[in-house]
Amino acid sequence: MKFVLIIGPQAVGKMTVGYELSKLSGLKLFHNHMTIDLVNQFFDYSTPEGKRLVSLFRQEIFEEVSKSNLDGLIFTYVWAFNLQADWDYVDRICSLFESRGATVYIVELEADLEERLHRNKTPLRLEQKPSKRNLAWSEANLLDSLEKYRLNSHDGEITRENYLRLNNTNLSAVEAASLIKEKFNL
């Protein structure tokens, strides 16, 4: 089994690259908004109830997939490198898959802010992520996160063997996914 964790800031292209990688590799895509937007119908993600439910749904899916006969899973996540809780979370989910014999791959995407602001408005993003359809809020949230969080790693900070950092500012999602597939032989 393979567990591919695609990380990076909002609107960098995690979900879109994940879709293309899923097509190329046959791995299932589980993008982070699948749970966020489900729970948002009942509790805002920023509330304790919302966070608890999102975490619970994700954990149950990880548990079941990690012990299944699936070839693997692609998961997208916004990792705040300045929060120890995010480091712990990534370690827990990677360890779960590794404990069941899976190989873990981490792909970090980065793109220029101007490109991310453009991608924040793309039709696929708005179709797949209802909570992003309020463009004024979504853009303000994206910009606000720059002040609060460090959403890309420092050089050498991620020390896992199967790690790729990819600047996809000028790459299509298909090009980025092809590079990932080739690098990790997925």
CSV table of C-alpha atoms in Angstrom, one decimal:
chain,number,residue,atom,x,y,z
A,1,MET,CA,0.0,0.0,0.0
A,2,LYS,CA,1.0,3.6,-0.7
A,3,PHE,CA,0.0,6.6,1.3
A,4,VAL,CA,0.7,9.9,-0.5
A,5,LEU,CA,0.4,13.0,1.6
A,6,ILE,CA,0.2,16.2,-0.5
A,7,ILE,CA,0.8,19.3,1.6
A,8,GLY,CA,1.1,23.0,1.0
A,9,PRO,CA,-0.8,26.2,1.6
A,10,GLN,CA,-4.3,27.0,0.5
A,11,ALA,CA,-5.0,27.1,-3.2
A,12,VAL,CA,-1.5,25.8,-4.1
A,13,GLY,CA,-3.2,23.0,-6.1
A,14,LYS,CA,-3.2,20.0,-3.7
A,15,MET,CA,-6.6,18.7,-4.6
A,16,THR,CA,-6.2,19.3,-8.4
A,17,VAL,CA,-2.8,17.7,-8.5
A,18,GLY,CA,-4.2,14.9,-6.3
A,19,TYR,CA,-7.0,14.3,-8.8
A,20,GLU,CA,-4.5,14.0,-11.7
A,21,LEU,CA,-2.2,11.8,-9.6
A,22,SER,CA,-5.2,9.6,-8.8
A,23,LYS,CA,-6.0,9.1,-12.5
A,24,LEU,CA,-2.3,8.3,-13.2
A,25,SER,CA,-1.7,6.0,-10.3
A,26,GLY,CA,-5.1,4.4,-9.5
A,27,LEU,CA,-4.8,5.5,-5.9
A,28,LYS,CA,-7.9,6.9,-4.2
A,29,LEU,CA,-8.0,10.6,-3.5
A,30,PHE,CA,-9.2,11.9,-0.1
A,31,HIS,CA,-8.9,15.7,-0.2
A,32,ASN,CA,-9.2,17.5,3.1
A,33,HIS,CA,-12.4,19.3,2.2
A,34,MET,CA,-14.3,16.1,1.8
A,35,THR,CA,-14.6,16.1,5.6
A,36,ILE,CA,-14.5,19.8,6.2
A,37,ASP,CA,-17.4,20.6,3.9
A,38,LEU,CA,-19.4,17.6,5.2
A,39,VAL,CA,-19.1,18.7,8.8
A,40,ASN,CA,-19.7,22.4,7.9
A,41,GLN,CA,-23.3,21.6,7.1
A,42,PHE,CA,-23.7,21.1,10.9
A,43,PHE,CA,-20.9,22.8,12.7
A,44,ASP,CA,-18.4,25.4,11.5
A,45,TYR,CA,-14.9,23.9,11.2
A,46,SER,CA,-13.5,26.5,13.5
A,47,THR,CA,-15.6,25.3,16.4
A,48,PRO,CA,-14.5,22.5,18.8
A,49,GLU,CA,-17.4,20.3,17.5
A,50,GLY,CA,-16.4,20.9,13.9
A,51,LYS,CA,-12.8,20.1,14.5
A,52,ARG,CA,-13.6,17.0,16.5
A,53,LEU,CA,-16.0,15.6,13.9
A,54,VAL,CA,-13.5,16.3,11.0
A,55,SER,CA,-10.8,14.6,13.0
A,56,LEU,CA,-13.0,11.6,13.8
A,57,PHE,CA,-14.2,11.1,10.2
A,58,ARG,CA,-10.6,11.3,8.9
A,59,GLN,CA,-9.2,8.9,11.5
A,60,GLU,CA,-11.9,6.3,10.8
A,61,ILE,CA,-11.2,6.5,7.0
A,62,PHE,CA,-7.4,6.2,7.6
A,63,GLU,CA,-8.0,3.2,9.9
A,64,GLU,CA,-10.1,1.4,7.3
A,65,VAL,CA,-8.0,2.2,4.3
A,66,SER,CA,-4.8,1.3,6.0
A,67,LYS,CA,-6.0,-2.2,6.7
A,68,SER,CA,-7.8,-2.7,3.4
A,69,ASN,CA,-6.8,-4.2,0.1
A,70,LEU,CA,-6.7,-0.9,-1.6
A,71,ASP,CA,-3.5,0.0,-3.5
A,72,GLY,CA,-3.3,3.2,-1.4
A,73,LEU,CA,-4.6,6.7,-0.7
A,74,ILE,CA,-3.7,10.3,-1.6
A,75,PHE,CA,-4.6,12.7,1.2
A,76,THR,CA,-4.3,16.5,1.1
A,77,TYR,CA,-3.5,18.6,4.1
A,78,VAL,CA,-2.5,22.2,5.0
A,79,TRP,CA,0.4,21.7,7.4
A,80,ALA,CA,1.2,24.7,9.6
A,81,PHE,CA,4.9,24.1,10.3
A,82,ASN,CA,4.9,26.5,13.2
A,83,LEU,CA,2.3,24.4,15.1
A,84,GLN,CA,3.6,21.3,17.0
A,85,ALA,CA,0.1,19.8,16.9
A,86,ASP,CA,0.3,19.7,13.0
A,87,TRP,CA,3.7,17.9,13.2
A,88,ASP,CA,2.2,15.4,15.7
A,89,TYR,CA,-0.9,14.9,13.4
A,90,VAL,CA,1.2,14.2,10.4
A,91,ASP,CA,3.4,11.8,12.4
A,92,ARG,CA,0.3,9.9,13.7
A,93,ILE,CA,-1.2,9.4,10.3
A,94,CYS,CA,2.1,8.4,8.6
A,95,SER,CA,2.8,6.1,11.5
A,96,LEU,CA,-0.6,4.4,11.2
A,97,PHE,CA,0.0,3.6,7.5
A,98,GLU,CA,3.6,2.5,8.1
A,99,SER,CA,2.5,0.3,11.0
A,100,ARG,CA,0.4,-1.6,8.5
A,101,GLY,CA,3.2,-2.0,5.9
A,102,ALA,CA,2.4,1.0,3.7
A,103,THR,CA,5.1,3.2,2.2
A,104,VAL,CA,4.6,6.9,2.9
A,105,TYR,CA,5.3,9.6,0.4
A,106,ILE,CA,5.2,13.3,1.2
A,107,VAL,CA,4.8,15.8,-1.6
A,108,GLU,CA,5.1,19.5,-0.7
A,109,LEU,CA,3.7,21.9,-3.2
A,110,GLU,CA,4.6,25.6,-3.3
A,111,ALA,CA,3.5,28.4,-5.6
A,112,ASP,CA,3.7,32.1,-5.8
A,113,LEU,CA,1.1,34.1,-3.9
A,114,GLU,CA,-0.3,35.7,-7.1
A,115,GLU,CA,-0.8,32.2,-8.7
A,116,ARG,CA,-2.5,30.9,-5.5
A,117,LEU,CA,-4.9,33.9,-5.5
A,118,HIS,CA,-5.8,33.0,-9.1
A,119,ARG,CA,-6.2,29.3,-8.3
A,120,ASN,CA,-8.5,30.3,-5.3
A,121,LYS,CA,-11.2,31.1,-7.9
A,122,THR,CA,-10.9,28.2,-10.3
A,123,PRO,CA,-14.1,26.3,-11.2
A,124,LEU,CA,-12.9,22.9,-9.9
A,125,ARG,CA,-12.0,24.4,-6.5
A,126,LEU,CA,-15.3,26.1,-6.2
A,127,GLU,CA,-17.2,23.1,-7.3
A,128,GLN,CA,-15.5,20.7,-5.0
A,129,LYS,CA,-15.1,23.0,-1.9
A,130,PRO,CA,-18.4,24.7,-1.1
A,131,SER,CA,-16.8,26.6,1.8
A,132,LYS,CA,-14.5,28.4,-0.6
A,133,ARG,CA,-17.4,29.8,-2.7
A,134,ASN,CA,-17.5,33.0,-0.6
A,135,LEU,CA,-14.6,34.4,-2.5
A,136,ALA,CA,-14.1,37.5,-0.3
A,137,TRP,CA,-13.9,35.3,2.8
A,138,SER,CA,-11.7,32.7,1.1
A,139,GLU,CA,-9.2,35.2,-0.1
A,140,ALA,CA,-9.1,37.0,3.2
A,141,ASN,CA,-8.5,33.6,5.0
A,142,LEU,CA,-5.7,32.8,2.6
A,143,LEU,CA,-4.0,36.1,3.2
A,144,ASP,CA,-4.6,36.0,6.9
A,145,SER,CA,-3.0,32.6,7.1
A,146,LEU,CA,0.3,34.1,5.8
A,147,GLU,CA,0.4,36.2,9.0
A,148,LYS,CA,-0.3,33.3,11.4
A,149,TYR,CA,1.2,30.2,9.9
A,150,ARG,CA,4.3,28.9,8.1
A,151,LEU,CA,2.7,26.7,5.4
A,152,ASN,CA,5.8,25.6,3.6
A,153,SER,CA,8.8,23.9,5.2
A,154,HIS,CA,12.3,25.2,5.5
A,155,ASP,CA,15.0,23.4,3.4
A,156,GLY,CA,15.9,20.1,5.1
A,157,GLU,CA,13.1,20.3,7.7
A,158,ILE,CA,11.2,17.3,6.4
A,159,THR,CA,13.6,14.4,6.7
A,160,ARG,CA,11.5,11.5,5.5
A,161,GLU,CA,13.1,9.4,2.7
A,162,ASN,CA,10.2,9.6,0.3
A,163,TYR,CA,9.8,13.4,0.1
A,164,LEU,CA,9.5,15.7,-2.8
A,165,ARG,CA,9.2,19.5,-2.8
A,166,LEU,CA,7.7,20.9,-6.0
A,167,ASN,CA,7.2,24.4,-7.1
A,168,ASN,CA,4.1,24.1,-9.3
A,169,THR,CA,3.6,27.9,-10.0
A,170,ASN,CA,4.2,27.3,-13.7
A,171,LEU,CA,3.1,23.7,-13.9
A,172,SER,CA,-0.2,22.3,-14.9
A,173,ALA,CA,-1.8,19.8,-12.5
A,174,VAL,CA,-1.1,17.0,-15.0
A,175,GLU,CA,2.6,18.0,-15.3
A,176,ALA,CA,2.9,18.1,-11.5
A,177,ALA,CA,1.2,14.7,-11.1
A,178,SER,CA,3.4,13.2,-13.8
A,179,LEU,CA,6.5,14.4,-12.0
A,180,ILE,CA,5.3,12.9,-8.7
A,181,LYS,CA,4.3,9.6,-10.3
A,182,GLU,CA,7.7,9.3,-12.0
A,183,LYS,CA,9.7,10.3,-8.9
A,184,PHE,CA,8.0,7.8,-6.6
A,185,ASN,CA,7.3,5.1,-9.3
A,186,LEU,CA,3.6,5.2,-8.4
